[in-house]
Structure formats: C-alpha cells, structure tokens
CSV table of C-alpha atoms in Angstrom, one decimal:
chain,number,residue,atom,x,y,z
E,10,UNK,CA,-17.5,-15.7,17.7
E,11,UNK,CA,-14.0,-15.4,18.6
E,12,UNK,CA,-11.2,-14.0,16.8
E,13,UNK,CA,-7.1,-15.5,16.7
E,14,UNK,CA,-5.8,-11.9,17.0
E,15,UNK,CA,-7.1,-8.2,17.8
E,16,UNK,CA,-4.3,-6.3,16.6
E,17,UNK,CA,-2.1,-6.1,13.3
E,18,UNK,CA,0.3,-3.6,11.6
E,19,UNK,CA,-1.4,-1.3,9.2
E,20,UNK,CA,-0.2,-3.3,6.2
E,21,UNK,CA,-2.5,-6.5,7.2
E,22,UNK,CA,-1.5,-9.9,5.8
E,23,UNK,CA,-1.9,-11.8,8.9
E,24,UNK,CA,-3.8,-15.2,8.8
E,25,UNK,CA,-7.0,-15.0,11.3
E,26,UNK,CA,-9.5,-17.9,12.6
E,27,UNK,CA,-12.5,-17.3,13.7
E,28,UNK,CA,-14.3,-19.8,16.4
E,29,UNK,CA,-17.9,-19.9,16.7
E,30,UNK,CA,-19.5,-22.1,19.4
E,31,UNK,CA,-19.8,-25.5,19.4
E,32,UNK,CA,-24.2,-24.8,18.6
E,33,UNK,CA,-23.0,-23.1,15.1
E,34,UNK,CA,-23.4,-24.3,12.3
E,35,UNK,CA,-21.5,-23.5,9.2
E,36,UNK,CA,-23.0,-25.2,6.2
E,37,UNK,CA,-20.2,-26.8,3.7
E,38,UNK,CA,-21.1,-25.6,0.4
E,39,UNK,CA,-21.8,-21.9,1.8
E,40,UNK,CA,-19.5,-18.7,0.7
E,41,UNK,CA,-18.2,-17.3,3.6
E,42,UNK,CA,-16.3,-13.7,4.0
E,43,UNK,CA,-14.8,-11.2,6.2
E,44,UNK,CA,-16.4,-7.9,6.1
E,45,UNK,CA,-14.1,-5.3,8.1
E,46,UNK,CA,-15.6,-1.5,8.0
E,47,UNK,CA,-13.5,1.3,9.3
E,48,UNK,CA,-14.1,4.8,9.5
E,49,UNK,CA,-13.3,5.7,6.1
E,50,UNK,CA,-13.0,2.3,4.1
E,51,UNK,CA,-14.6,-1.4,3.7
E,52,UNK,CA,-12.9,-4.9,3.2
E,53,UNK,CA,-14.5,-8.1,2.1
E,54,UNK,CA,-12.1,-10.9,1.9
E,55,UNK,CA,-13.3,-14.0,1.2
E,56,UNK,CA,-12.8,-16.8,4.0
E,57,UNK,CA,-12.2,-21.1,4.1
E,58,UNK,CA,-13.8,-23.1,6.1
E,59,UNK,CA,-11.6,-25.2,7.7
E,60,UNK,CA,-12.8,-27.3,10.7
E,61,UNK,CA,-17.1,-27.4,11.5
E,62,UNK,CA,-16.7,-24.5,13.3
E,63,UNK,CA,-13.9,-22.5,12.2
E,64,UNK,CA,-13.5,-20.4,9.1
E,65,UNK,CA,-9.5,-19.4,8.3
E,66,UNK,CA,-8.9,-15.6,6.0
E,67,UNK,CA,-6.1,-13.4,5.6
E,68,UNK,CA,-6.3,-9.6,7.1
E,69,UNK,CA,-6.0,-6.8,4.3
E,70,UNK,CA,-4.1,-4.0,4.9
E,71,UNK,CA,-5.7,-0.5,6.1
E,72,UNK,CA,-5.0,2.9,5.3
E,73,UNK,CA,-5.8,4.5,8.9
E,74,UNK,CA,-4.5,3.6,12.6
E,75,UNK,CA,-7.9,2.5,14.3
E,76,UNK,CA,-10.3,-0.4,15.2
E,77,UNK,CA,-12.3,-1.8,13.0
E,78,UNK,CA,-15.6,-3.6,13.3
E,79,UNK,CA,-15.1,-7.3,11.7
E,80,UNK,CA,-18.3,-9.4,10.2
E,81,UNK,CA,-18.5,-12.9,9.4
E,82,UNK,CA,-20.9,-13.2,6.7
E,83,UNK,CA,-22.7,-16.3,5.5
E,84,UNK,CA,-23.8,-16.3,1.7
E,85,UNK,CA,-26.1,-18.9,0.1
E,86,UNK,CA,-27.1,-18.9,-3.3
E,87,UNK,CA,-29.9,-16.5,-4.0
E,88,UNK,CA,-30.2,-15.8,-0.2
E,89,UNK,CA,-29.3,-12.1,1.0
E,90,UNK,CA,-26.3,-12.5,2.9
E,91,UNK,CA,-26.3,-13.4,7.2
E,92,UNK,CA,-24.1,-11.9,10.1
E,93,UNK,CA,-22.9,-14.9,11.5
E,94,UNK,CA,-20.7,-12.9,14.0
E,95,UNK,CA,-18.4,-9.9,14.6
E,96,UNK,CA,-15.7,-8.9,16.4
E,97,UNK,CA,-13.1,-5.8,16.4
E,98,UNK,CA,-9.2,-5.7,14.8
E,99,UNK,CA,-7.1,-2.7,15.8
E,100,UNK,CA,-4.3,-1.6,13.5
E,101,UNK,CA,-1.2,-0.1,14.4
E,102,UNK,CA,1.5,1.6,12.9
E,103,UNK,CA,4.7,-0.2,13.4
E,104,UNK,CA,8.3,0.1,12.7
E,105,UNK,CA,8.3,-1.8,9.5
E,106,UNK,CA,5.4,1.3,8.3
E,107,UNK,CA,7.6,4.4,9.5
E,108,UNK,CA,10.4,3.2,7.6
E,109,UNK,CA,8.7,2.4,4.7
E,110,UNK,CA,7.0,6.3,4.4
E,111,UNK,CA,10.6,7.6,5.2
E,112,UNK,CA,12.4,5.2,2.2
E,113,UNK,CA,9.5,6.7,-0.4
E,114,UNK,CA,10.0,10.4,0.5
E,115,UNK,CA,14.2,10.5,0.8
E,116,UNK,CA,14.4,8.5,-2.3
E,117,UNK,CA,16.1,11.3,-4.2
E,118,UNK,CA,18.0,12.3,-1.5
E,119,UNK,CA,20.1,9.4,-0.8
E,120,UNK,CA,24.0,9.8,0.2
E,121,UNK,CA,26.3,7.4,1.4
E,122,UNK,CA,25.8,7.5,4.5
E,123,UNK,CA,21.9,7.0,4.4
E,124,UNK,CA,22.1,3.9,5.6
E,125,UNK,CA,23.3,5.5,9.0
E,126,UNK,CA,21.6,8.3,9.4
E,127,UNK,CA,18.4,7.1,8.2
E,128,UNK,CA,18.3,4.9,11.6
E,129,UNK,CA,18.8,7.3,13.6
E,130,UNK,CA,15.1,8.5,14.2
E,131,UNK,CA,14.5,4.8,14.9
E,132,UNK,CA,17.2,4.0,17.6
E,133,UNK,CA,17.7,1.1,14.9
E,134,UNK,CA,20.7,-0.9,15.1
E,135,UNK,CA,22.2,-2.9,11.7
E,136,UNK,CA,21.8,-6.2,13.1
E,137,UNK,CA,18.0,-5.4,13.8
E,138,UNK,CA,17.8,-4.8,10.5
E,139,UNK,CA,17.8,-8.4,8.8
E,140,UNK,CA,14.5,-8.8,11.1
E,141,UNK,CA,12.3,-6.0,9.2
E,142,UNK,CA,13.0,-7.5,5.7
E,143,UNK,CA,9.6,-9.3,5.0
E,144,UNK,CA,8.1,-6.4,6.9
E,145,UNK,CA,9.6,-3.8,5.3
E,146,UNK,CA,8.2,-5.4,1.9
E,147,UNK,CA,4.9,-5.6,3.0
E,148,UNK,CA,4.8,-2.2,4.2
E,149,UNK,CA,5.9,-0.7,1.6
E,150,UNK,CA,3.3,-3.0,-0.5
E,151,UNK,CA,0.7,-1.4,1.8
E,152,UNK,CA,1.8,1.9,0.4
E,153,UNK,CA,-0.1,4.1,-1.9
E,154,UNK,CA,3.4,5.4,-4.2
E,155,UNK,CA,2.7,9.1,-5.0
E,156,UNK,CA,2.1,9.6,-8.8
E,157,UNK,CA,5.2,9.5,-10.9
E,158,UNK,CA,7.1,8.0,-8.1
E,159,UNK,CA,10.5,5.9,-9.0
E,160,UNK,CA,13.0,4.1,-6.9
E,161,UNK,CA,15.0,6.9,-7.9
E,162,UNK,CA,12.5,9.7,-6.6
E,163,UNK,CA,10.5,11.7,-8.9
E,164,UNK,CA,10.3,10.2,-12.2
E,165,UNK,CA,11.3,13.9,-14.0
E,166,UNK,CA,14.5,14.2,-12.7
E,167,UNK,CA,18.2,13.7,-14.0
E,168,UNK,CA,19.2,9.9,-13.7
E,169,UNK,CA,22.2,10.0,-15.2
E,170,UNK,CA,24.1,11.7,-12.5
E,171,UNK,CA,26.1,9.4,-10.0
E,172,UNK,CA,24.2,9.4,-6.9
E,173,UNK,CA,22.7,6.9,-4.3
E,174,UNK,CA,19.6,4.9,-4.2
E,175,UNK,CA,17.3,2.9,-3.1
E,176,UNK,CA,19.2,-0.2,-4.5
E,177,UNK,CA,22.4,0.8,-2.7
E,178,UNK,CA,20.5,1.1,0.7
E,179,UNK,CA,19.0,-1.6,0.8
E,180,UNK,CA,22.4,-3.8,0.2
E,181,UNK,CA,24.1,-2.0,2.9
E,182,UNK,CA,21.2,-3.1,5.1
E,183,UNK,CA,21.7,-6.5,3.9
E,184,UNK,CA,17.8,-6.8,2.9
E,185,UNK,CA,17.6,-9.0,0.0
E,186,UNK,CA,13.5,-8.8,-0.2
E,187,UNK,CA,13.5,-4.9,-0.2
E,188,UNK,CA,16.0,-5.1,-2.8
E,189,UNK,CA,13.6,-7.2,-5.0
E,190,UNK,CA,10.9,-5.7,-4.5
E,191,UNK,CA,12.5,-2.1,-5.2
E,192,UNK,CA,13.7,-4.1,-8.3
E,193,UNK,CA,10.3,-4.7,-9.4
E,194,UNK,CA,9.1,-1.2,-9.1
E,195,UNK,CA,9.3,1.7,-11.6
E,196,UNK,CA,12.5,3.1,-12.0
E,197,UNK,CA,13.9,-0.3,-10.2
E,198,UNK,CA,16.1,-1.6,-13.4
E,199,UNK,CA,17.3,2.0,-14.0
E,200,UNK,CA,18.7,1.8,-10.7
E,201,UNK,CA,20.5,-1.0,-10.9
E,202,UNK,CA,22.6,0.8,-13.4
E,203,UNK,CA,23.2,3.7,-12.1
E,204,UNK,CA,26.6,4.2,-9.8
E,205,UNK,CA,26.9,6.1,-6.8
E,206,UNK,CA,29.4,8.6,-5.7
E,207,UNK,CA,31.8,6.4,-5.4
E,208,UNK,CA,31.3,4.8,-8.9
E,209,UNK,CA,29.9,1.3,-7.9
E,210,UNK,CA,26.7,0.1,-9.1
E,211,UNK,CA,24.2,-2.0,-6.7
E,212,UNK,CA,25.2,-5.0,-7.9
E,213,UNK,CA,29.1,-4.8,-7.7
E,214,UNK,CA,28.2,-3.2,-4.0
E,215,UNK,CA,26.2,-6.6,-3.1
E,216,UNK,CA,28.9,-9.2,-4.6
E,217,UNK,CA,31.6,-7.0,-2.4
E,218,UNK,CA,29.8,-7.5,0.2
E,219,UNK,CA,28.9,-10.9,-0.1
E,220,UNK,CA,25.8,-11.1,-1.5
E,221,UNK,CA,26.3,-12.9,-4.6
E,222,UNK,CA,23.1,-15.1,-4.7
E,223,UNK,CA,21.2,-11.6,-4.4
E,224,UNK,CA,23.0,-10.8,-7.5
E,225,UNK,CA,22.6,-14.0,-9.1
E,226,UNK,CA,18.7,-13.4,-8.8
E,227,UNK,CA,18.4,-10.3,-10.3
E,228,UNK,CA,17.5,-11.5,-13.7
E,229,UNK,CA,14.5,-13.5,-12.1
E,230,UNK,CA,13.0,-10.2,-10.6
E,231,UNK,CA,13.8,-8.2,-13.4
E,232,UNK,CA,11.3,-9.7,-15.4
E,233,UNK,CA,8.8,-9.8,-13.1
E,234,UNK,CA,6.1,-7.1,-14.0
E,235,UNK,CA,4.5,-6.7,-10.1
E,236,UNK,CA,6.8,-7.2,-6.8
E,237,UNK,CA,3.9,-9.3,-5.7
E,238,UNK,CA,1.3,-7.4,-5.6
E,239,UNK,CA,-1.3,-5.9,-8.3
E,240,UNK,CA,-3.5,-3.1,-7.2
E,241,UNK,CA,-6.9,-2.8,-9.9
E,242,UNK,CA,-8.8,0.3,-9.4
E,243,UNK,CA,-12.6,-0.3,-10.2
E,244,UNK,CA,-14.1,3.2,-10.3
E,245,UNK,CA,-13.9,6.2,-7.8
E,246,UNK,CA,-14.9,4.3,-4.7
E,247,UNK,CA,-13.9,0.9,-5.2
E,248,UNK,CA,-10.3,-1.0,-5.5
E,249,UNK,CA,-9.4,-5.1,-6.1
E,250,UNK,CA,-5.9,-5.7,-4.2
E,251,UNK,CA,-4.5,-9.4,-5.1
E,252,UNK,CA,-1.1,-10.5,-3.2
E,253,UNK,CA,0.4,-13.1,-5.6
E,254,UNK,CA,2.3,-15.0,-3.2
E,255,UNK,CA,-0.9,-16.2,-0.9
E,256,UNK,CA,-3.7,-15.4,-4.3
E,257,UNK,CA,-5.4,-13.5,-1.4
E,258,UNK,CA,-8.0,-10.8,-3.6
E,259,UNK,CA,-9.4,-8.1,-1.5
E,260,UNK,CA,-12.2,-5.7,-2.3
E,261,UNK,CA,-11.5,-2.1,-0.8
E,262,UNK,CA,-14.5,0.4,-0.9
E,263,UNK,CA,-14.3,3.7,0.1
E,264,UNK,CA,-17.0,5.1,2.5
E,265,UNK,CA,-17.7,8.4,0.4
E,266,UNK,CA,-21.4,6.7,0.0
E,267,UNK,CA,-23.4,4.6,2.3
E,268,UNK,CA,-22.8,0.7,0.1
E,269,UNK,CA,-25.1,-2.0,0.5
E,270,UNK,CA,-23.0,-4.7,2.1
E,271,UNK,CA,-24.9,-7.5,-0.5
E,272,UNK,CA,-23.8,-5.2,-3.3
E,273,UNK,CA,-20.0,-5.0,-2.6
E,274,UNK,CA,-20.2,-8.7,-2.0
E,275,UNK,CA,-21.2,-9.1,-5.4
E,276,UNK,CA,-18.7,-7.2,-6.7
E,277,UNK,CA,-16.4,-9.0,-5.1
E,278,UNK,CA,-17.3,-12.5,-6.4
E,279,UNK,CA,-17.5,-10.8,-10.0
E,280,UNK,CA,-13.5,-11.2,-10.1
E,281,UNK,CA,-13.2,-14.1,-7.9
E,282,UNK,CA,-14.6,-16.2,-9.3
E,283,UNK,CA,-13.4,-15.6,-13.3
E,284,UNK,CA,-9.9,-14.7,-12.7
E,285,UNK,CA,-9.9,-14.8,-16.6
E,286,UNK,CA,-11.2,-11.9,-16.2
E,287,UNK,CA,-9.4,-10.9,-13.2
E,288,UNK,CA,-6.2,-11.0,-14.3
E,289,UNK,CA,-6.6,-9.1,-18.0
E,290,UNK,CA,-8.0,-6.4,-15.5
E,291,UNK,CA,-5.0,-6.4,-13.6
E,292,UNK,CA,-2.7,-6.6,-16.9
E,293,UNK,CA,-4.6,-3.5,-18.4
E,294,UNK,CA,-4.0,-1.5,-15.1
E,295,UNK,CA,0.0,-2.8,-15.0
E,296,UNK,CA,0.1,-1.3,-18.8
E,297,UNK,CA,-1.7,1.7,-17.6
E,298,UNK,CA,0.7,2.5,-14.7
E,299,UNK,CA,3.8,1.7,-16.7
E,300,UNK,CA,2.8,4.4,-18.9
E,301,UNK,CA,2.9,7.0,-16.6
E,302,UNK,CA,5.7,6.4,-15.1
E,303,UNK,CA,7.6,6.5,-18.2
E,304,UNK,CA,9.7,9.0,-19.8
E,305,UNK,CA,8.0,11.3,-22.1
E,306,UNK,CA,10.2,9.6,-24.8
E,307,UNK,CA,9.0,6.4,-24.7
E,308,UNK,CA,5.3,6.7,-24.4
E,309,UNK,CA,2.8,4.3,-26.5
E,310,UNK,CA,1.5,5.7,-29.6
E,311,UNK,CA,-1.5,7.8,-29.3
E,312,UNK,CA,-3.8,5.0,-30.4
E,313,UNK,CA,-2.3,2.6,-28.0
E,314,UNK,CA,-3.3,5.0,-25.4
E,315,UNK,CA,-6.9,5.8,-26.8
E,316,UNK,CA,-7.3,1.8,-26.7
E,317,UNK,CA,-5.9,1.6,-22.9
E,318,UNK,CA,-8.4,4.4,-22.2
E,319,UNK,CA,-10.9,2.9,-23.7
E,320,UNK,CA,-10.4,-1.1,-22.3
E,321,UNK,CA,-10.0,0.7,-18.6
E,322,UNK,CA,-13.7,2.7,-19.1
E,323,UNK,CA,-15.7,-0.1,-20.2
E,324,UNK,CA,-14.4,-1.6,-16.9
E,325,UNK,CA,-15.5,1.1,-15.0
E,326,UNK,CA,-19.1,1.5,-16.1
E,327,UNK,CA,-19.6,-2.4,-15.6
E,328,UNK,CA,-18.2,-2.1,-12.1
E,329,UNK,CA,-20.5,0.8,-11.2
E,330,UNK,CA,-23.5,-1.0,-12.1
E,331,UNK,CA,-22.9,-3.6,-9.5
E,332,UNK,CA,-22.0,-0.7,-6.4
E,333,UNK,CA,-25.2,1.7,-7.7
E,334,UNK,CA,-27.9,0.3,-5.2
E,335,UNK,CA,-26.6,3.3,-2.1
E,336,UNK,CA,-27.2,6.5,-0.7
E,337,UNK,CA,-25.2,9.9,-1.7
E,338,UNK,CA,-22.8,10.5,0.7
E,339,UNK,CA,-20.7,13.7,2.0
E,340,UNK,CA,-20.1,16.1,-1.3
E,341,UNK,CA,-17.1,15.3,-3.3
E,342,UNK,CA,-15.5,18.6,-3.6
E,343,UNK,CA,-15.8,18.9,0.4
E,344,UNK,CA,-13.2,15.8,0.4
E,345,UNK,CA,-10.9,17.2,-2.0
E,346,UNK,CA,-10.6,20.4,-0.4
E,347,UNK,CA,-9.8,18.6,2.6
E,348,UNK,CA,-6.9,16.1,0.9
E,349,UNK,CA,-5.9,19.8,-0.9
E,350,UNK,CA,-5.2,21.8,2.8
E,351,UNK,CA,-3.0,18.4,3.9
E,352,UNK,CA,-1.1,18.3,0.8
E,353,UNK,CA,-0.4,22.2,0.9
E,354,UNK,CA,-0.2,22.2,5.1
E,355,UNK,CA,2.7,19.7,4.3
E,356,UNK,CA,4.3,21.7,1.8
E,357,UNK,CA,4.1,25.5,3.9
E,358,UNK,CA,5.1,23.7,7.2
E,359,UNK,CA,8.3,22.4,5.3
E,360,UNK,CA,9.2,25.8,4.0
E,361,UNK,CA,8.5,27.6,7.6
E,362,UNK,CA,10.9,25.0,9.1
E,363,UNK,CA,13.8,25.7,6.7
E,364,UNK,CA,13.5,29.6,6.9
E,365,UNK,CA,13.1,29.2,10.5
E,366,UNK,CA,16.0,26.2,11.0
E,367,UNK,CA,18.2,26.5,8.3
E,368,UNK,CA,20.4,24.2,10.3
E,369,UNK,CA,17.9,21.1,10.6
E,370,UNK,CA,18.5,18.2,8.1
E,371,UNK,CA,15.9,18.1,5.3
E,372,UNK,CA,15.4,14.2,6.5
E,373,UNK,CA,14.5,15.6,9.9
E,374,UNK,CA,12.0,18.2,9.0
E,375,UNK,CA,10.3,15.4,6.7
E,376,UNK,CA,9.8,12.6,9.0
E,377,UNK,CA,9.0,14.8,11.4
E,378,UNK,CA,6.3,17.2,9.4
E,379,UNK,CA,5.2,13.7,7.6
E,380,UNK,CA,4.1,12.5,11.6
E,381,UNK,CA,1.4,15.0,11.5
E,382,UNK,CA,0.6,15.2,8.1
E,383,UNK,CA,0.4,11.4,8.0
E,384,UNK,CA,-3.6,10.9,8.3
E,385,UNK,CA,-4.1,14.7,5.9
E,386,UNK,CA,-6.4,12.6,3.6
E,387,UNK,CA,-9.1,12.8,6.2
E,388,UNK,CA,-9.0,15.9,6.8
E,389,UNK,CA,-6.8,15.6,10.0
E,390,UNK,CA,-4.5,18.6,8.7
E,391,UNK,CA,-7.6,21.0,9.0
E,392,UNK,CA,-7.0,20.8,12.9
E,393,UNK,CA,-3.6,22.4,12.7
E,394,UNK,CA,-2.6,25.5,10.8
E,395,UNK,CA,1.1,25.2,8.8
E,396,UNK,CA,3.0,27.3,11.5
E,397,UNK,CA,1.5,25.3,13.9
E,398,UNK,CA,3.1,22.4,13.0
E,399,UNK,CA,6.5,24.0,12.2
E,400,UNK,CA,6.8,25.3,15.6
E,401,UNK,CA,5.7,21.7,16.7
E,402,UNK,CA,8.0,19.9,14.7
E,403,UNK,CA,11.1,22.7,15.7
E,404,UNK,CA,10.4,22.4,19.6
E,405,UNK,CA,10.2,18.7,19.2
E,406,UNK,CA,13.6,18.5,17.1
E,407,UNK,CA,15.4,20.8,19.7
E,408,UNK,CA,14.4,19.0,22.6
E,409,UNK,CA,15.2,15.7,21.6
C-alpha cells in the first residue's frame, strides 16, 4: 500500500489516497477506514473508495508532533475487521500552529501594536500574512481552548474597559477567516462591540480599512453556533470531531487503556451512520459549552442544567458499553499528576522569569516557556524542573 503524503501539520485536514497493487482487491459494498495510532491517541476515519484500487479519506488532526502508524482496514458485515495495509504519517508543527497557541494565550493582553510585535518571534512579514488565513483557522480549530476561554481572554474578567482584541488583530492582519471564526467563538459577538484604545470597534476598523464585505458578513457568522467545527466528548477516553465544511466525523480514543480496534470501529459507525443521532449529540454538547462559558448572570435555570446533565450521562453510559471489551491501562491518578507538574512547571517558570528579568516582555516569556511546556500533558515537563526552564528560556532570550 502506498500513501499520497507522509507528512502533515499537527491540525490534519489533508485529503490522502492510498494505492494498493494492481493484485488487490477492494470489494465495492465493503466499509473501509483509516486507523492511525500514535503514542498517546487513536483515529478512525472512515474512507471512499474511489477507483478499484484506491480508497480517498481526510487526515484528522493530532495532538503530539510524531509519526504515526496508519491502517487500512477492510470491514464486512459480521466479519471482524482485516488489515488491508499500513503505512506511517509524520506530523509537524508548523507556522500556522505556533501562532495559533500564541493568539489563545495573549488574548487578554492585546495593545495596538500587537499586530507588530506579535510577528516578531516569527520573522513574519504583513504580506505573508494573507497566506496563513485558512491555516490559521484550522489550527486554531485543532486547538483544545482552555476552560472558560473567550476571544477576549478569560471569561471572568472586565469587558467593558476599552482595550484590544482578538477582532481588531485579526483586521489589521487583513484575515477575514480568522476573523469569522473568532466571531463564532465564545466571547466573539462581545468583541465585536467592544472599542479599543482608540475608541473604534472591529467593525468601523475593517470598513476603514477596506474591508467592507468582511463587515457585510458579520451577521451571517454571528448566528452561526460552531465556526465549523463541533467537538462531542463520548466518555473519559473517547471524542467524535465532525468539520462541517467537508462532513468529515473522526473518532479520537485516548490510549489510557489497551482498545480493541473492532470495538472503536463500532463506535464509530454508531454516529455515522444515524447522524439523527449524531447531530442532537453535538447540539447537547454546544448547549453544554455555552453554559460555561457564560457569565454567572445568565446561566440556565437549575432544572435546565439538571436536564443537560442528565441528556449528556445517558450518552456516556451508552458509549462506554461499546469501548468496554479492553485491558486496564496505566493508573489514572499517575496521569493527572503528570498533566498537574506541566501545568504548575508552566506557572513557577513564568514567575522565576519575571523576578529574574523584570525587563522581558510578558509575550516573550510566554511563547518562550509555552515551547517547553508545549507537550506537559504527557508528562514531558517531568524531565525539567521550573528553574530549569527559566534559565533556559532567559539564556535563549538574551542571546537572540
């Protein structure tokens, strides 16, 4: 079997073909799928067969830079399913990924002249910018948003102040997909009415700059729910990721326990195959995450949150029936502890630095702490202590 490509940005969404020989024979009213299994995670995306011997699917995204092991799996019905081939994918972290991290954690800290300094860790130009739209969107799609995250920053803070955001940057980047799809976030429509500094909103910012048909399209995106993509969480291990724009669905299961491949397979094909039922999952998991990223204020009633509760559980226990054929894995609480020392690491590293280099920019220290933080949730951070790292990140800063 031969693969179209070997190596893809972390955030996936690449078509791929895979050739088998000419002796191979791929049976028409067979399932086919895409099995990649990483270090930590496993994907099954579903795949068309589009010539006698070639099958066409669409690479999901990964959390981890590394090579992955890809499987093309044959299933018939009532058959286990058949390895039909395999091959490797590497991901990489690109431009369009670095960015992305940087926009999430400095979007609280935004001043006028972002939009220039935030390049300069890139060697970035503004006319390379048009270039890393799409990209940039897809990254940033690829993103797991910390909890209580808004296109303003943290959803508990003041919005009413005029400051900079995430809205204004990405007009003065002249990106009209990033400023959709921060549109369709949370906190995205607050944004849009907030001024900066200088007392001009997003919008009157874009139509000064020439960007009226981004303005005349905000009402489209503004009811838009997802910026086109819908994350469902299943249970503990397991995650449903469906890109609207290509109705790609991808099946993510963490490798905390040892799955049967056949099992996960059947999970998958549960929502494929009744998006009925697929999407009034992924409308009770929008409704979910709108709540919490609401203001205190405007929270449902306690019933309506009992009843979210409730629809999102009955979920859960019918998913874990189809993934409970495995093995235990590595303990829980080992995990945890691990994803706890990153998170901490991060935070002591960043405080050395200051007291240490008053003098650096807080956008500095962060891209450069968030380098070697950036793989913390498996346990990477355990392999350097918090000083460590500041005295890393203050050599590094110095000598460039």
């Amino acid at each position: 079997m031969e693969l179209s490509c070997s190596e893809v940005p972390l955030y996936g969404q690449r078509t791929v073909y895979a050739k088998f020989g000419r002796n191979v024979y791929l049976p028409e009213d067979a399932e086919f799928y895409f099995i990649y299994d990483g270090s930590h995670q496993r994907h099954v995306v579903i795949a068309e067969r589009i010539e006698d011997n070639v099958l066409q699917s669409s690479i999901p995204g990964h959390w981890l830079q590394e090579t992955v092991m890809v499987s093309v799996c044959l299933c018939s019905e009532g058959y286990s399913p058949v390895t039909m081939g395999s091959g490797s994918v590497t991901y990489v972290d690109n431009m369009a990924c670095r960015l992305a991290r940087l926009l999430v954690t400095q979007a609280d800290r935004l001043t006028a002249c972002s939009h220039q300094t935030l390049l300069t860790p890139f060697a970035l130009t503004a006319d390379a910018l048009p270039a890393l739209d799409e990209e940039l969107v897809l990254a940033l799609t690829q993103l797991e948003l910390p909890l209580g995250w808004t296109v303003l920053g943290n959803a508990s803070l003041e919005v009413t102040l005029r400051r900079e955001s995430l809205l204004h940057l990405a007009v003065r980047w002249g990106l009209p997909k990033l400023f959709h799809f921060l549109l369709c976030l949370p906190g995205g429509v607050k944004a849009l009415e907030l001024p900066n500094e200088e007392g001009t909103t997003p919008s009157d910012l874009a139509l000064h700059s020439g960007y009226s048909t981004l303005v005349g399209d905000i009402p489209t995106f503004q009811e838009r729910r997802s910026p086109g993509c819908s994350r469902l969480h299943l249970n503990e291990d397991a995650s449903l990721q469906f890109v609207h724009s290509s109705e790609t669905l991808t099946l993510t299961v963490n490798h905390t326990s040892e799955h049967l491949l056949e099992a996960d397979i059947k999970l998958f094909r549960k929502y494929f195959w009744d998006r009925a039922l697929l999407v009034k999952a992924l409308e009770q998991e929008a409704k979910t995450e709108e709540r919490a990223t609401m203001p205190s204020g405007a929270a449902e009633t306690e019933e309506e949150v009992k009843n979210l509760e409730s629809g999102r559980s009955l979920l859960e226990e019918d998913d874990a029936k189809c993934i409970k054929s495995r093995e235990d894995g590595p303990n829980e609480p080992e995990d945890q502890d691990r994803l706890d020392l990153g998170v901490d690491g991060y935070r002591i590293a960043c405080e050395l630095i200051h007291a240490s280099a008053p003098d650096l920019p807080e956008w500095i220290v962060d891209i450069n702490v968030e380098k070697m933080t950036l793989m913390s949730s498996s346990g990477i951070m355990a392999l350097f202590s918090a000083d460590m790292i500041a005295n890393r990140v203050i050599c590094h800063t110095i000598e460039s």
